[in-house]
CSV table of C-alpha atoms and ligand atoms in Angstrom, one decimal:
chain,number,residue,atom,x,y,z
A,1,MET,CA,0.0,0.0,0.0
A,2,ASN,CA,2.8,2.4,0.8
A,3,GLN,CA,4.2,2.4,-2.7
A,4,ILE,CA,0.8,3.1,-4.2
A,5,ILE,CA,0.2,5.9,-1.7
A,6,HIS,CA,3.6,7.3,-2.7
A,7,GLU,CA,2.6,7.3,-6.4
A,8,ILE,CA,-0.7,9.0,-5.7
A,9,GLY,CA,1.3,11.5,-3.7
A,10,ASN,CA,3.5,12.1,-6.7
A,11,HIS,CA,0.5,12.8,-8.9
A,12,LEU,CA,-0.9,15.2,-6.3
A,13,LYS,CA,2.4,17.0,-6.2
A,14,GLN,CA,2.7,17.3,-10.0
A,15,ALA,CA,-0.9,18.3,-10.8
A,16,ASN,CA,-2.0,21.8,-10.4
A,17,HIS,CA,-5.7,21.2,-10.8
A,18,ILE,CA,-7.1,18.2,-9.0
A,19,VAL,CA,-10.7,16.9,-8.9
A,20,ILE,CA,-11.8,15.0,-5.8
A,21,LEU,CA,-14.9,12.8,-5.7
A,22,THR,CA,-16.1,12.1,-2.1
A,23,GLY,CA,-18.7,9.9,-0.5
A,24,ALA,CA,-20.0,8.8,2.8
A,25,GLY,CA,-16.6,7.3,3.9
A,26,VAL,CA,-15.2,10.8,4.2
A,27,SER,CA,-17.8,11.9,6.8
A,28,THR,CA,-18.0,8.8,9.0
A,29,ASP,CA,-15.1,10.0,11.1
A,30,SER,CA,-17.1,13.1,11.8
A,31,GLY,CA,-19.7,10.8,13.4
A,32,ILE,CA,-22.1,11.0,10.5
A,33,PRO,CA,-23.6,7.5,9.7
A,34,ASP,CA,-23.3,6.2,6.2
A,35,PHE,CA,-26.9,6.3,5.1
A,36,ARG,CA,-26.4,3.5,2.6
A,37,SER,CA,-23.9,0.9,3.7
A,38,ALA,CA,-24.8,-2.0,5.9
A,39,GLY,CA,-25.7,-0.9,9.4
A,40,GLY,CA,-26.4,2.6,8.2
A,41,ILE,CA,-29.7,4.2,8.9
A,42,TRP,CA,-31.1,3.9,5.3
A,43,ASP,CA,-30.4,0.2,5.5
A,44,THR,CA,-32.6,-0.5,8.4
A,45,ASP,CA,-35.6,0.8,6.5
A,46,GLN,CA,-36.5,-1.2,3.5
A,47,THR,CA,-38.9,1.5,2.4
A,48,ARG,CA,-36.5,4.4,2.5
A,49,GLU,CA,-36.7,5.1,-1.2
A,50,TYR,CA,-40.5,5.3,-0.9
A,51,TYR,CA,-40.4,7.8,2.0
A,52,MET,CA,-37.5,9.9,0.9
A,53,SER,CA,-39.0,10.5,-2.5
A,54,ASN,CA,-40.3,13.4,-4.4
A,55,HIS,CA,-43.6,11.5,-4.7
A,56,TYR,CA,-44.0,11.0,-0.9
A,57,TYR,CA,-43.1,14.6,-0.3
A,58,ARG,CA,-45.8,15.8,-2.6
A,59,ASN,CA,-48.5,13.4,-1.4
A,60,ASN,CA,-47.8,13.4,2.3
A,61,PRO,CA,-45.6,16.4,3.3
A,62,ASP,CA,-46.4,16.2,7.0
A,63,ASP,CA,-45.2,12.6,7.4
A,64,PHE,CA,-42.4,13.2,4.9
A,65,TRP,CA,-40.9,16.0,7.1
A,66,LYS,CA,-41.2,13.9,10.2
A,67,LYS,CA,-39.3,11.0,8.6
A,68,TYR,CA,-36.8,13.3,6.8
A,69,LYS,CA,-35.8,14.8,10.1
A,70,GLN,CA,-35.4,11.4,11.7
A,71,ILE,CA,-33.5,9.8,8.9
A,72,PHE,CA,-31.0,12.6,8.5
A,73,GLN,CA,-30.8,13.2,12.3
A,74,LEU,CA,-31.4,16.8,11.4
A,75,LYS,CA,-31.3,18.0,14.9
A,76,LEU,CA,-27.6,17.3,14.9
A,77,ALA,CA,-26.8,18.6,11.4
A,78,GLY,CA,-25.3,21.8,12.6
A,79,GLU,CA,-23.1,20.2,15.2
A,80,TYR,CA,-20.9,17.9,13.1
A,81,GLU,CA,-17.3,19.1,12.5
A,82,PRO,CA,-14.9,18.4,9.6
A,83,ASN,CA,-12.3,15.7,10.2
A,84,GLU,CA,-8.7,15.1,9.0
A,85,ILE,CA,-9.8,14.1,5.6
A,86,HIS,CA,-11.7,17.4,5.0
A,87,ASP,CA,-8.8,19.3,6.4
A,88,PHE,CA,-6.3,17.5,4.2
A,89,LEU,CA,-8.2,18.6,1.1
A,90,LYS,CA,-8.3,22.1,2.4
A,91,ARG,CA,-4.6,21.9,3.1
A,92,LEU,CA,-3.9,21.0,-0.6
A,93,GLU,CA,-5.7,24.2,-1.5
A,94,VAL,CA,-3.6,26.2,1.0
A,95,GLU,CA,-0.5,24.7,-0.6
A,96,GLY,CA,-1.5,26.3,-3.9
A,97,LYS,CA,-3.5,23.6,-5.7
A,98,HIS,CA,-6.7,24.2,-7.4
A,99,ILE,CA,-9.0,21.6,-5.7
A,100,SER,CA,-12.4,20.9,-7.2
A,101,ILE,CA,-14.5,18.7,-4.9
A,102,ILE,CA,-17.6,16.9,-6.2
A,103,THR,CA,-19.3,15.4,-3.2
A,104,GLN,CA,-22.2,13.0,-2.7
A,105,ASN,CA,-22.4,14.1,1.0
A,106,VAL,CA,-25.1,16.5,2.0
A,107,ASP,CA,-23.5,17.5,5.3
A,108,GLY,CA,-21.7,20.7,4.1
A,109,LEU,CA,-18.5,19.6,5.8
A,110,HIS,CA,-16.1,20.4,2.9
A,111,THR,CA,-17.3,24.0,2.9
A,112,LYS,CA,-17.1,24.1,6.7
A,113,ALA,CA,-13.5,22.9,6.5
A,114,GLY,CA,-12.8,25.9,4.1
A,115,SER,CA,-12.6,24.3,0.7
A,116,ARG,CA,-13.7,26.8,-1.9
A,117,HIS,CA,-14.7,24.8,-4.9
A,118,VAL,CA,-17.3,22.3,-3.8
A,119,LEU,CA,-20.1,20.9,-5.9
A,120,GLU,CA,-22.8,19.3,-3.7
A,121,TYR,CA,-24.0,16.7,-6.3
A,122,HIS,CA,-26.8,15.4,-4.1
A,123,GLY,CA,-27.8,18.7,-2.6
A,124,THR,CA,-27.5,19.9,1.0
A,125,LEU,CA,-29.2,19.4,4.4
A,126,ALA,CA,-28.4,23.1,5.2
A,127,THR,CA,-31.4,24.6,3.5
A,128,ALA,CA,-35.0,24.0,2.2
A,129,SER,CA,-36.8,25.8,-0.5
A,130,CYS,CA,-40.3,26.8,-1.4
A,131,PRO,CA,-41.5,24.9,-4.5
A,132,ALA,CA,-43.9,27.8,-5.3
A,133,CYS,CA,-41.8,30.9,-5.0
A,134,GLY,CA,-38.3,29.5,-4.8
A,135,ASP,CA,-37.3,31.2,-1.6
A,136,THR,CA,-34.6,29.4,0.5
A,137,TYR,CA,-34.7,28.9,4.2
A,138,PRO,CA,-31.9,28.0,6.6
A,139,LEU,CA,-31.8,24.9,8.9
A,140,THR,CA,-32.8,27.0,11.9
A,141,TYR,CA,-36.1,27.9,10.3
A,142,VAL,CA,-36.6,24.3,9.2
A,143,MET,CA,-36.1,23.0,12.8
A,144,ASN,CA,-38.4,25.6,14.3
A,145,THR,CA,-41.6,23.8,13.4
A,146,ASP,CA,-42.6,20.2,12.6
A,147,ILE,CA,-43.5,21.0,9.0
A,148,PRO,CA,-41.8,24.1,7.8
A,149,LEU,CA,-44.0,26.3,5.5
A,150,CYS,CA,-43.0,29.1,3.2
A,151,GLY,CA,-43.5,32.4,5.0
A,152,HIS,CA,-45.1,33.9,1.8
A,153,CYS,CA,-47.0,31.0,0.2
A,154,SER,CA,-47.7,28.8,3.3
A,155,VAL,CA,-46.8,25.7,1.2
A,156,PRO,CA,-44.6,23.0,2.8
A,157,LEU,CA,-40.9,23.6,2.0
A,158,LYS,CA,-38.9,21.0,0.1
A,159,PRO,CA,-35.5,20.0,1.4
A,160,ASP,CA,-32.6,21.0,-0.9
A,161,VAL,CA,-31.3,17.4,-0.7
A,162,VAL,CA,-31.9,15.4,-3.9
A,163,LEU,CA,-34.8,13.1,-3.2
A,164,PHE,CA,-35.5,9.8,-4.9
A,165,GLY,CA,-37.3,10.7,-8.1
A,166,ASP,CA,-35.7,14.1,-8.3
A,167,PRO,CA,-33.6,15.0,-11.3
A,168,ILE,CA,-29.9,15.3,-10.9
A,169,THR,CA,-29.1,18.9,-12.0
A,170,GLU,CA,-25.4,19.1,-11.4
A,171,HIS,CA,-24.0,16.3,-13.6
A,172,GLU,CA,-23.0,18.6,-16.4
A,173,LYS,CA,-21.3,21.0,-14.0
A,174,ALA,CA,-19.4,18.1,-12.5
A,175,GLU,CA,-18.2,17.0,-15.9
A,176,GLN,CA,-17.0,20.6,-16.6
A,177,MET,CA,-15.0,20.5,-13.3
A,178,ILE,CA,-13.4,17.2,-14.4
A,179,GLU,CA,-12.5,18.5,-17.8
A,180,GLN,CA,-10.3,21.1,-16.2
A,181,ALA,CA,-8.5,18.7,-14.0
A,182,GLU,CA,-5.1,16.9,-14.4
A,183,PHE,CA,-5.8,14.2,-11.8
A,184,MET,CA,-8.8,12.6,-10.2
A,185,LEU,CA,-8.8,11.2,-6.6
A,186,VAL,CA,-11.9,9.3,-5.4
A,187,LEU,CA,-12.3,9.0,-1.6
A,188,GLY,CA,-14.7,7.0,0.5
A,189,THR,CA,-17.4,5.9,-2.0
A,190,SER,CA,-18.5,2.5,-3.2
A,191,LEU,CA,-19.4,4.2,-6.6
A,192,TRP,CA,-22.7,2.5,-6.4
A,193,VAL,CA,-25.1,5.4,-7.0
A,194,LYS,CA,-26.0,6.5,-10.5
A,195,PRO,CA,-25.2,8.8,-12.3
A,196,PHE,CA,-22.5,9.9,-9.9
A,197,ASN,CA,-20.6,6.6,-10.5
A,198,LEU,CA,-20.3,7.6,-14.2
A,199,LEU,CA,-17.9,10.4,-13.4
A,200,PRO,CA,-14.7,8.3,-13.1
A,201,GLU,CA,-15.4,6.8,-16.6
A,202,PHE,CA,-15.8,10.3,-17.9
A,203,ALA,CA,-12.4,11.3,-16.4
A,204,VAL,CA,-10.6,8.2,-17.7
A,205,TYR,CA,-12.1,7.8,-21.1
A,206,GLU,CA,-13.2,11.3,-22.1
A,207,CYS,CA,-10.6,13.4,-20.5
A,208,ASN,CA,-7.7,10.8,-20.4
A,209,ILE,CA,-6.6,11.9,-16.9
A,210,PRO,CA,-5.0,9.4,-14.4
A,211,ALA,CA,-7.3,8.5,-11.5
A,212,ALA,CA,-6.9,6.9,-8.1
A,213,ILE,CA,-9.4,5.5,-5.6
A,214,ILE,CA,-9.1,5.0,-1.9
A,215,ASN,CA,-11.9,3.1,-0.3
A,216,ARG,CA,-12.3,0.6,2.5
A,217,GLU,CA,-13.9,-2.0,0.3
A,218,PRO,CA,-13.4,-3.0,-3.3
A,219,THR,CA,-15.8,-1.3,-5.7
A,220,ALA,CA,-17.3,-2.5,-9.0
A,221,LYS,CA,-15.4,0.3,-10.7
A,222,ASP,CA,-11.9,-0.5,-9.4
A,223,ASN,CA,-10.6,-1.7,-12.8
A,224,LEU,CA,-11.0,1.9,-14.2
A,225,PHE,CA,-8.4,3.3,-11.9
A,226,ASP,CA,-4.6,3.6,-12.3
A,227,PHE,CA,-4.2,3.4,-8.5
A,228,VAL,CA,-6.4,1.5,-6.1
A,229,VAL,CA,-6.1,1.4,-2.3
A,230,HIS,CA,-8.3,-0.5,0.0
A,231,SER,CA,-7.8,0.9,3.4
A,232,GLU,CA,-9.4,2.9,6.2
A,233,LEU,CA,-9.5,6.3,4.7
A,234,LYS,CA,-8.1,8.1,7.7
A,235,LYS,CA,-5.0,5.8,7.7
A,236,ALA,CA,-4.4,6.3,4.0
A,237,ILE,CA,-4.8,10.0,4.1
A,238,SER,CA,-2.5,10.3,7.1
A,239,LYS,CA,0.2,8.5,5.0
A,240,LEU,CA,-0.5,10.7,2.0
A,241,GLN,CA,-0.2,13.7,4.3
A,242,ASN,CA,3.2,12.6,5.6
A,243,ASP,CA,4.4,12.0,2.1
A,244,LEU,CA,3.3,15.4,0.8
A,245,PHE,CA,3.9,17.8,3.6
A,246,HIS,CA,6.8,16.3,5.7
A,247,ASN,CA,9.2,14.8,3.3
A,248,ASN,CA,9.9,17.7,1.0
B,1,ZN,ZN1,-43.0,30.5,-1.2
């Protein structure tokens, strides 16, 4: 593993513009459960796709909001803090790299860590919007009442998280970020969710850039990558950090 980490480190040193894809594995060390993997909250509810869907929101907004707040532990959403992995990505930026982050996470922690170019591919827990007038409301407003309503239109707000059945609106923007990059690093995602999991193919086949993945478990897309590391993310990032910032 050390040799592969070293080679990934070399690519990070050489590239000026790096695109990072992140998933749930990046946030677990901040105490945020992986909503999808075994033992995660999503997994314990077979009907999650039914409840966390655009359809359920439209037909039963009261119960939708109740379940939404439970599933995402929304009460705690403001209290989570970035961990070493978020900080590492921010550090790369401080060291002069252009770091574009495309994240599946809805917790806002990359931005909280100070990263400046973050695309929240699956939206954000931080806000909710009125489907009628488009006004956006912060989490504090959302938590104030059981079912948050728009102050102007009195219709139930819709979370700014992408629900099942919602269109993905950021895919093209994600591809544009990848087109500008010289290296792709994928962290803490099983690359299971479509169409997010098409982005590495786009990098490798359309943009011809080298790509690396660090994830605890093997993924179905591992064969796409020039460098594959199966490890606890925190451990691998700590090695990478030593390589990059202490052995100059
Ligand atoms: Zn409104």
